[in-house]
Amino acid sequence: MLLKLLALCLFTFLIYVPIAEARIRHYKWEVKYEYKSPDCYKKLVITINGKSPGPTILAQEGDTVIVEVTNKLLLENLAIHWHGIRQIGTPWSDGTEGVTQCPVVPGDTFKYQFKVDRAGTYLYYAHYGMQRESGLYGSIRVSVRDNFTEPFAYDYDRSIILTDWYHNSTYEQATGLSSKPFVWVGEPQSLLIQGKGKFNCSSSSLTAGTCNTSNSECSPYAITVIPGKTYRLRVASLTALSALSFQIEGHNMTVVEADGHYVEPFVVKNLFIYSGETYSVLIKADQDPSRNYWMTTSVVSRNSTTPQGLAFLNYYPNHPRRSPPTVAPAGPIWNDRAPRLNQSQAIKAHHDFIVTPPTTSDRVIVFLNTQNEINGYRHWSVNNVSFTLPHTPYLIALKKKLHHVFSQTPPPEGYDSVNYDIYNVSKNPNATTSNAIYRLGFNTTVDIILQNANTMNVNDSETHPWHLHGHDFWVLGYGKGKFDMNKDPKNYNLVNPIMKNTVPLHPYGWTAIRFKADNPGAWLFHCHIEAHFYLGMGVVFEEGIDKVGELPSSIMGCGPARNPPVQSNLQPQTQSHMSLDATDKPSSIMGCGETKGFDKP
Amino acid sequence: MLLKLLALCLFTFLIYVPIAEARIRHYKWEVKYEYKSPDCYKKLVITINGKSPGPTILAQEGDTVIVEVTNKLLLENLAIHWHGIRQIGTPWSDGTEGVTQCPVVPGDTFKYQFKVDRAGTYLYYAHYGMQRESGLYGSIRVSVRDNFTEPFAYDYDRSIILTDWYHNSTYEQATGLSSKPFVWVGEPQSLLIQGKGKFNCSSSSLTAGTCNTSNSECSPYAITVIPGKTYRLRVASLTALSALSFQIEGHNMTVVEADGHYVEPFVVKNLFIYSGETYSVLIKADQDPSRNYWMTTSVVSRNSTTPQGLAFLNYYPNHPRRSPPTVAPAGPIWNDRAPRLNQSQAIKAHHDFIVTPPTTSDRVIVFLNTQNEINGYRHWSVNNVSFTLPHTPYLIALKKKLHHVFSQTPPPEGYDSVNYDIYNVSKNPNATTSNAIYRLGFNTTVDIILQNANTMNVNDSETHPWHLHGHDFWVLGYGKGKFDMNKDPKNYNLVNPIMKNTVPLHPYGWTAIRFKADNPGAWLFHCHIEAHFYLGMGVVFEEGIDKVGELPSSIMGCGPARNPPVQSNLQPQTQSHMSLDATDKPSSIMGCGETKGFDKP
């Protein structure tokens, strides 16, 4: 009888327990230029299926996401990165032009395919030159597995992305940055909340029709809330330049998630957020329901001319476009660093979700962050090496052993920390450019110490948000001034450090992180400020390249393997119907693989 | 003794007669965006080695030209066409994106290599979307073989290219053209003579620093002449839109060459020139040498707002920037068609250089030129078929027999000439888009009748300059109104027709040409107006594809062969380190050739 009952129980269990079956989330995107007015100023914007921000990818932990992207950008290529997705087993789907793939040319369709193996808040965006700034970005929201209970409760789930917005094109910006003398892109014209801002059209002399504040495309973004309910608001930043503070008038925010990891909850009035970071905050609609409230974002860490970005927290059933009766509250003082450092230090792993880091590391690399000049060109550098991308993506070069396509001289493990003055302008006369990479022992534990310093301007040190592809890392600590290798590691948080994929390096400070080099591939680690990475502020890590599976041919199609060297002994031919193709035959370089060759028929 | 003398003579002959040894002309070009102010308005310009127009290619008949082009255009691809060079034996070097090659991605170096087998005045420029408008263009000047005497005499040889110039980018223009509703790019802001113009900076509200009439980059172009000398002036047009008249104050011009062919000389005061055409004119510096003279160019055939372009004919030793004492003379009346048709009809082959055409043709194709609307989008069409480029270039598709990548339905050989009213707006409800091509019997003789018609505006018919790649054609005749297949061929000039590669189709008129399909390859024939070809005004001819040699791998790297079809039966995988590369393996489509696959290791 007992056995029978047990069998029945088991049977019931087998029937009723939902099976967590992973699904395929299949998207088809067409990417093109369209005229849009996100901040009332009309300019070319890169859209996905007609929208910027693009569609939100909704998936469940364990699902496979397939995105087929068709490039309709006229003359321009693209690549799309899936920020926070570790691409375990699919390093070729990381979408990092020059690192994991050649760019996708116009007319082509590229298929990204990867598993979203952990619930959380992630992002996608163009990762090709400074293309992200043109509007190709969006959210990835991965829900938890069935029957999994998150360590906090809420009624509804909402996402917003904060961005800054330039009126000139990425071509104009990039051309200025790589000019001699350097032409700085300047401060952004607007801050956008979920793709909407409001430029003061009367502030500059504009051609009629270019700027129109009554355009519905730039009506303020509104999140509608039902009084009494609790909202999970997923806030992400994808600014090109700006560090931000985000606040909701009259409402506290409880931080519960950071970069896909549960946070030991803490309450903020201002959420400081850096480009590449994502947070979930809980807000309760517990204020006077007869009105709407401001949601604002403003620039911190730079003395910016960019006005704050505005949106509405709309209490149902008020009209979502009804302006709050108050003046939008100002953000925090831009140059008050203490609360920003405090917030960084306040973020710990939730006590039920601690992933304990290894107590020691196998390798410690120190990255001095400097701005410098090399041959008259402005650069950003790491240990005075300004990073340049090779023409052949590292993943292909490494896997195919094309060692000639990038420098094999190992980049420096640190800098002259005894003598370097981080508080003053340094000439850094030994600064160079290089495309060399850091090769990490597979499954080793690596510590990175990010060390900030003065820029090329007196009394100036910037905030750099560093993003690591293919991994999460433990945030071991933050500090002021120069990192002390003897003293500071003793204060590392090895008990409940948060794991993240993006971390700020505060002005004149240091940030220490630790990660396991356990994901075969080639992975970028870089400052998430578009112009900074464009000017060389990044490095590439290789680990376990021999464990990477066969590369799909779709990622290939660029680099020197396509072009045999010119043969200097070429003789002119005199027949009128000469055939010159012999000189274009694959040379010895191409013997080890042609990125574009047809197989011989 | 006689024998000895003869031997000595022969020996002397062998020593002193220069041997016409073909040389290699090797160029290395770096193509990038730079800020330039060609008409005083600062904007991004595509430069070659820092210059726009780019360097002039100087070669001698029979030489081989090699141009290694490195793309530094940030996110943008490129392709360069060598206009007027027939690419005999090297159809893959024609530089026509979508027809003969995939575009060259940033970072890559592409090697163009071809023989310049006939002396004359030719051009090069970007042939990718509307990229030509961004400033990537220049001259090719091929001199005659040693000891060859041209049928006219001159002291000095000079080249200029006429262009029109927009202040917005090709991205902005193209996005407007392909929008619904259609947004017309409008008239160009300036006309440039050899890359220099003068925009009226005070005519619009511009940001400070954007427009500066005292910028030396926009000082008028000057050709310095020595009094009494005769100059060969090679005049070419590469306008995006405009038909032009060119004139030199107080100086007649004797037309002696057109598109690389000697012309029976005739004298003009206004040289009408259409985009893609080149002419050599002789001018004698026989006027009052104490002053300079205006060279001007102005728009004809459109009621354009674009002001005339100005340059100086500078009589040595006057200062080259000294403005002529006169008001720049106005050009001809824009809508007086008679002198334009007269000039077209006046151009005949020089009597010593007649290439007699075949007296009959094997095939006659009539091309009705119309503007129309398809699914709400504006197009230009040929026989109501608007041409679209496939993703796989035709040369690759044809040679590799990838017949699925473009339509195999033959495009129409003509139109309903009995019932079509060329003088009125037609709705053309049956207009379609297609990427089908015309396959020509190898070595057959083909006649093309270009037939003009009314546009979508009442009382409007435009001038279309049609350019044929890979061939010269005989110009058999021009006429007004509808071509009459029974009557008009009787008046063809089969005696001394000029050969050209670009020919105007005048408003409401027809133009008849004949060519031999004797050059194996895939060749574009299209209206040379950027926006018109962009909107579908072109066709492709294939001939002798089986005689084309092995294609260089460098032209490949785009198109559907790169992307296998999505497999609908894909199952999600549950291992955490899953490998998805199996789903990216070449599919059956790729079995016939992968544009980007590495050979299997």
XYZ file of N, CA, C and O in Angstrom, chain A residues 189-306:
472
model
N 24.803 65.911 -27.343
C 23.744 66.928 -27.387
C 22.605 66.597 -26.427
O 21.948 67.503 -25.914
N 22.368 65.324 -26.206
C 21.209 64.933 -25.379
C 21.502 63.665 -24.603
O 22.401 62.906 -24.963
N 20.716 63.454 -23.557
C 20.645 62.140 -22.917
C 19.289 61.533 -23.284
O 18.263 62.224 -23.226
N 19.302 60.282 -23.656
C 18.060 59.601 -24.028
C 17.701 58.565 -22.962
O 18.573 57.880 -22.432
N 16.423 58.479 -22.652
C 15.905 57.411 -21.797
C 15.048 56.527 -22.683
O 14.057 56.980 -23.247
N 15.476 55.294 -22.841
C 14.817 54.343 -23.752
C 14.587 54.984 -25.136
O 13.516 54.864 -25.734
N 15.625 55.670 -25.620
C 15.605 56.189 -26.984
C 14.882 57.497 -27.176
O 14.643 57.902 -28.319
N 14.542 58.169 -26.097
C 13.816 59.429 -26.248
C 14.457 60.531 -25.411
O 14.768 60.336 -24.235
N 14.628 61.686 -26.012
C 15.179 62.845 -25.335
C 14.523 64.106 -25.871
O 13.557 64.043 -26.632
N 15.039 65.229 -25.453
C 14.423 66.487 -25.915
C 15.521 67.525 -26.065
O 16.006 68.096 -25.094
N 15.939 67.723 -27.312
C 16.955 68.740 -27.598
C 16.258 70.093 -27.678
O 15.123 70.205 -28.135
N 16.944 71.115 -27.206
C 16.399 72.466 -27.295
C 16.632 72.991 -28.707
O 17.696 73.503 -29.029
N 15.605 72.839 -29.539
C 15.765 73.146 -30.962
C 16.109 74.615 -31.208
O 16.688 74.950 -32.243
N 15.764 75.482 -30.288
C 16.038 76.904 -30.516
C 17.460 77.271 -30.114
O 17.884 78.403 -30.287
N 18.224 76.278 -29.618
C 19.551 76.606 -29.097
C 20.603 76.760 -30.185
O 21.694 77.206 -29.924
N 20.308 76.370 -31.399
C 21.308 76.546 -32.454
C 20.597 76.853 -33.761
O 19.416 76.587 -33.924
N 21.362 77.416 -34.669
C 20.770 77.783 -35.961
C 20.650 76.523 -36.791
O 21.635 75.927 -37.193
N 19.441 76.097 -37.018
C 19.211 74.842 -37.719
C 18.345 75.080 -38.939
O 17.501 75.983 -38.958
N 18.554 74.273 -39.933
C 17.724 74.323 -41.112
C 16.287 73.944 -40.718
O 16.092 73.056 -39.892
N 15.338 74.610 -41.310
C 13.934 74.319 -41.013
C 13.655 72.842 -41.270
O 14.131 72.272 -42.233
N 12.913 72.225 -40.383
C 12.545 70.818 -40.556
C 13.519 69.854 -39.904
O 13.224 68.687 -39.755
N 14.685 70.345 -39.502
C 15.677 69.459 -38.895
C 15.371 69.189 -37.439
O 15.704 68.143 -36.909
N 14.742 70.134 -36.781
C 14.491 69.997 -35.353
C 13.068 70.462 -35.049
O 12.667 71.549 -35.455
N 12.310 69.621 -34.386
C 10.894 69.919 -34.165
C 10.477 69.304 -32.826
O 10.303 68.095 -32.723
N 10.327 70.159 -31.829
C 10.056 69.640 -30.480
C 8.651 69.061 -30.343
O 8.363 68.395 -29.348
N 7.797 69.288 -31.340
C 6.457 68.694 -31.228
C 6.371 67.352 -31.962
O 5.293 66.762 -32.065
N 7.493 66.880 -32.475
C 7.524 65.571 -33.130
C 7.221 64.485 -32.091
O 7.846 64.429 -31.033
N 6.264 63.612 -32.405
C 5.877 62.597 -31.421
C 7.008 61.603 -31.160
O 7.027 60.923 -30.132
N 7.966 61.514 -32.085
C 9.094 60.596 -31.855
C 9.895 60.976 -30.610
O 10.595 60.139 -30.054
N 9.799 62.260 -30.224
C 10.581 62.683 -29.060
C 9.701 63.101 -27.884
O 10.122 63.870 -27.020
N 8.476 62.575 -27.862
C 7.684 62.787 -26.650
C 8.316 61.971 -25.523
O 8.874 60.910 -25.770
N 8.279 62.465 -24.296
C 9.031 61.800 -23.226
C 8.598 60.348 -23.027
O 7.415 60.010 -23.147
N 9.561 59.515 -22.739
C 9.264 58.129 -22.442
C 8.540 58.069 -21.095
O 8.853 58.817 -20.165
N 7.542 57.205 -21.005
C 6.776 57.092 -19.755
C 6.672 55.627 -19.351
O 6.438 54.757 -20.191
N 6.888 55.375 -18.073
C 6.588 54.052 -17.516
C 5.323 54.198 -16.691
O 5.268 55.009 -15.749
N 4.296 53.457 -17.068
C 3.021 53.541 -16.365
C 3.006 52.547 -15.200
O 3.334 51.365 -15.397
N 2.648 53.038 -14.011
C 2.606 52.164 -12.833
C 1.224 52.210 -12.192
O 0.524 53.231 -12.259
N 0.855 51.091 -11.632
C -0.428 51.014 -10.924
C -0.143 51.303 -9.447
O 0.746 50.671 -8.859
N -0.845 52.251 -8.863
C -0.574 52.611 -7.468
C -0.578 51.373 -6.572
O -1.441 50.491 -6.702
N 0.430 51.318 -5.714
C 0.523 50.220 -4.763
C 1.351 49.043 -5.233
O 1.744 48.198 -4.421
N 1.613 48.980 -6.505
C 2.352 47.831 -7.029
C 3.866 48.075 -6.956
O 4.325 49.227 -6.933
N 4.604 46.978 -6.986
C 6.069 47.051 -6.978
C 6.590 46.673 -8.361
O 6.125 45.701 -8.966
N 7.523 47.471 -8.821
C 8.083 47.280 -10.158
C 9.555 46.935 -10.078
O 10.302 47.549 -9.321
N 9.889 45.945 -10.862
C 11.322 45.707 -11.110
C 11.673 46.517 -12.348
O 11.132 46.294 -13.428
N 12.572 47.459 -12.165
C 13.008 48.285 -13.294
C 14.448 47.902 -13.615
O 15.344 48.037 -12.774
N 14.622 47.393 -14.813
C 15.972 47.026 -15.264
C 16.545 48.249 -15.952
O 16.056 48.673 -16.994
N 17.573 48.825 -15.364
C 18.179 50.048 -15.871
C 19.559 49.698 -16.422
O 20.361 49.068 -15.736
N 19.799 50.083 -17.658
C 21.096 49.828 -18.268
C 21.637 51.129 -18.840
O 20.874 52.041 -19.164
N 22.940 51.229 -18.942
C 23.533 52.383 -19.618
C 24.342 51.912 -20.810
O 25.132 50.963 -20.706
N 24.107 52.568 -21.939
C 24.941 52.336 -23.123
C 25.432 53.670 -23.677
O 25.463 53.887 -24.894
N 25.794 54.549 -22.765
C 26.300 55.845 -23.219
C 27.576 55.665 -24.030
O 28.336 54.723 -23.827
N 27.795 56.614 -24.927
C 29.054 56.658 -25.668
C 30.161 57.188 -24.771
O 31.294 56.732 -24.831
N 29.810 58.142 -23.926
C 30.819 58.855 -23.151
C 30.469 58.989 -21.677
O 31.323 58.816 -20.804
N 29.217 59.298 -21.392
C 28.856 59.868 -20.100
C 28.677 58.822 -19.003
O 28.040 57.788 -19.208
N 29.198 59.129 -17.814
C 28.791 58.449 -16.586
C 27.513 59.135 -16.122
O 27.379 60.349 -16.224
N 26.572 58.352 -15.605
C 25.256 58.910 -15.322
C 24.829 58.676 -13.877
O 25.268 57.732 -13.217
N 23.934 59.546 -13.455
C 23.118 59.282 -12.281
C 21.680 59.189 -12.765
O 21.258 59.926 -13.651
N 20.936 58.230 -12.187
C 19.526 58.055 -12.561
C 18.687 58.165 -11.304
O 19.046 57.600 -10.251
N 17.575 58.904 -11.364
C 16.752 59.063 -10.183
C 15.270 59.200 -10.559
O 14.937 59.604 -11.662
N 14.437 58.824 -9.630
C 12.989 58.949 -9.816
C 12.469 59.824 -8.689
O 12.595 59.483 -7.497
N 11.924 60.922 -9.086
C 11.427 61.904 -8.114
C 10.530 61.233 -7.071
O 9.581 60.523 -7.424
N 10.864 61.422 -5.795
C 9.996 60.948 -4.719
C 10.011 59.451 -4.473
O 9.216 58.956 -3.663
N 10.874 58.725 -5.150
C 10.878 57.271 -5.017
C 12.299 56.769 -4.750
O 13.224 57.112 -5.492
N 12.422 55.970 -3.724
C 13.677 55.270 -3.501
C 13.771 54.067 -4.434
O 12.746 53.554 -4.917
N 14.996 53.641 -4.646
C 15.207 52.450 -5.476
C 16.013 51.447 -4.655
O 17.007 51.805 -4.023
N 15.565 50.200 -4.673
C 16.310 49.137 -3.991
C 17.057 48.332 -5.033
O 16.439 47.712 -5.915
N 18.367 48.361 -4.951
C 19.190 47.658 -5.939
C 19.179 46.173 -5.612
O 19.519 45.782 -4.485
N 18.786 45.330 -6.590
C 18.682 43.885 -6.345
C 19.456 43.029 -7.342
O 19.690 41.846 -7.091
N 19.850 43.595 -8.457
C 20.610 42.828 -9.444
C 21.636 43.739 -10.092
O 21.372 44.930 -10.289
N 22.796 43.173 -10.378
C 23.812 43.906 -11.134
C 24.426 42.951 -12.146
O 24.893 41.861 -11.771
N 24.383 43.297 -13.414
C 25.008 42.509 -14.502
C 24.630 41.027 -14.430
O 25.478 40.149 -14.672
N 23.391 40.736 -14.056
C 22.950 39.342 -14.044
C 23.203 38.611 -12.735
O 23.000 37.400 -12.668
N 23.630 39.328 -11.699
C 23.886 38.690 -10.394
C 23.063 39.376 -9.313
O 22.935 40.607 -9.308
N 22.546 38.564 -8.399
C 21.722 39.113 -7.321
C 22.590 39.855 -6.319
O 23.661 39.377 -5.922
N 22.091 40.999 -5.916
C 22.821 41.910 -5.043
C 22.174 41.855 -3.657
O 20.947 41.749 -3.548
N 22.982 41.894 -2.624
C 22.450 42.077 -1.272
C 21.773 43.459 -1.297
O 22.430 44.474 -1.546
N 20.444 43.485 -1.103
C 19.707 44.720 -1.415
C 20.193 45.928 -0.623
O 20.539 45.827 0.549
N 20.225 47.064 -1.307
C 20.478 48.337 -0.627
C 19.692 49.410 -1.356
O 19.320 49.256 -2.523
N 19.428 50.478 -0.635
C 18.515 51.516 -1.137
C 19.318 52.735 -1.587
O 20.270 53.138 -0.912
N 18.936 53.278 -2.736
C 19.577 54.514 -3.222
C 18.513 55.512 -3.657
O 17.385 55.140 -4.005
N 18.894 56.772 -3.600
C 18.070 57.819 -4.220
C 18.578 58.120 -5.620
O 17.815 58.395 -6.539
N 19.910 58.085 -5.755
C 20.543 58.232 -7.065
C 21.223 56.916 -7.386
O 22.008 56.423 -6.589
N 20.921 56.393 -8.564
C 21.646 55.212 -9.019
C 22.731 55.675 -9.976
O 22.435 56.203 -11.048
N 23.971 55.509 -9.567
C 25.076 55.817 -10.480
C 25.260 54.629 -11.404
O 25.281 53.469 -10.951
N 25.382 54.908 -12.687
C 25.466 53.818 -13.660
C 26.412 54.226 -14.788
O 26.353 55.347 -15.287
N 27.269 53.284 -15.138
C 28.325 53.536 -16.122
C 28.048 52.708 -17.367
O 27.441 51.632 -17.292
N 28.536 53.181 -18.480
C 28.248 52.535 -19.760
C 28.621 51.058 -19.725
O 29.751 50.698 -19.389
N 27.663 50.219 -20.056
C 27.879 48.775 -20.052
C 27.322 48.084 -18.826
O 27.256 46.866 -18.781
N 26.932 48.850 -17.813
C 26.360 48.251 -16.605
C 24.853 48.060 -16.752
O 24.176 48.822 -17.433
N 24.355 47.041 -16.068
C 22.906 46.876 -15.928
C 22.600 46.659 -14.448
O 23.370 46.019 -13.726
N 21.474 47.215 -14.018
C 20.986 47.026 -12.639
C 19.496 46.747 -12.677
O 18.780 47.283 -13.539
N 19.058 45.938 -11.741
C 17.621 45.897 -11.469
C 17.384 46.616 -10.152
O 18.092 46.341 -9.161
N 16.411 47.515 -10.173
C 16.004 48.174 -8.927
C 14.514 47.927 -8.724
O 13.765 47.769 -9.696
N 14.115 47.836 -7.474
C 12.681 47.722 -7.164
C 12.171 49.096 -6.776
O 12.823 49.819 -6.009
N 11.032 49.453 -7.330
C 10.397 50.697 -6.912
C 8.949 50.401 -6.577
O 8.289 49.580 -7.237
N 8.466 51.035 -5.526
C 7.076 50.844 -5.142
C 6.300 52.103 -5.499
O 6.728 53.229 -5.166
N 5.167 51.927 -6.169
C 4.332 53.061 -6.568
C 3.495 53.480 -5.365
O 2.292 53.208 -5.285
N 4.171 54.119 -4.413
C 3.518 54.397 -3.128
C 3.374 55.893 -2.872
O 3.149 56.322 -1.740
N 3.483 56.699 -3.885
C 3.356 58.149 -3.715
C 1.969 58.611 -4.159
O 1.167 57.827 -4.670
N 1.730 59.912 -3.962
C 0.447 60.516 -4.347
C 0.082 60.114 -5.781
O 0.760 60.497 -6.735
N -0.985 59.345 -5.964
C -1.294 58.815 -7.296
C -1.978 59.807 -8.224
O -2.295 59.469 -9.355
N -2.205 61.011 -7.757
C -2.952 61.965 -8.593
C -2.057 62.690 -9.590
O -2.523 63.528 -10.340
N -0.794 62.382 -9.591
C 0.128 63.094 -10.476
C 1.166 62.115 -11.032
O 1.290 60.971 -10.589
N 1.967 62.608 -11.984
C 3.118 61.856 -12.499
C 4.394 62.380 -11.838
O 4.401 63.456 -11.215
N 5.492 61.632 -12.015
C 6.778 61.986 -11.398
C 7.883 61.967 -12.450
O 7.803 61.232 -13.441
N 8.875 62.763 -12.192
C 10.024 62.802 -13.105
C 10.928 61.586 -12.903
O 11.218 61.202 -11.768
N 11.365 61.037 -14.012
C 12.541 60.180 -13.988
C 13.611 60.982 -14.727
O 13.357 61.488 -15.827
N 14.748 61.126 -14.111
C 15.779 61.953 -14.736
C 17.122 61.230 -14.731
O 17.387 60.368 -13.890
N 17.925 61.608 -15.689
C 19.308 61.127 -15.701
C 20.211 62.304 -16.036
O 19.834 63.180 -16.828
N 21.362 62.344 -15.394
C 22.253 63.474 -15.595
C 23.697 63.002 -15.558
O 24.017 61.945 -15.014
N 24.554 63.805 -16.189
C 25.966 63.428 -16.324
C 26.702 63.687 -15.015
O 26.536 64.741 -14.396
N 27.489 62.708 -14.605
C 28.414 62.905 -13.488
C 29.826 62.616 -13.985
O 30.001 62.048 -15.073
N 30.782 63.025 -13.206
C 32.209 62.754 -13.462
C 32.802 63.619 -14.580
O 34.005 63.666 -14.715
N 31.975 64.275 -15.369
C 32.447 65.256 -16.349
C 31.662 66.537 -16.142
O 30.469 66.500 -15.860
N 32.312 67.651 -16.346
C 31.628 68.941 -16.257
C 30.945 69.183 -17.592
O 31.380 69.983 -18.409
N 29.840 68.467 -17.792
C 29.241 68.353 -19.117
C 28.237 69.459 -19.392
O 27.556 69.938 -18.487
N 28.138 69.809 -20.662
C 27.108 70.756 -21.097
C 25.817 70.035 -21.463
O 24.824 70.672 -21.789
N 25.838 68.724 -21.416
C 24.660 67.961 -21.845
C 23.540 68.099 -20.817
O 23.739 67.777 -19.641
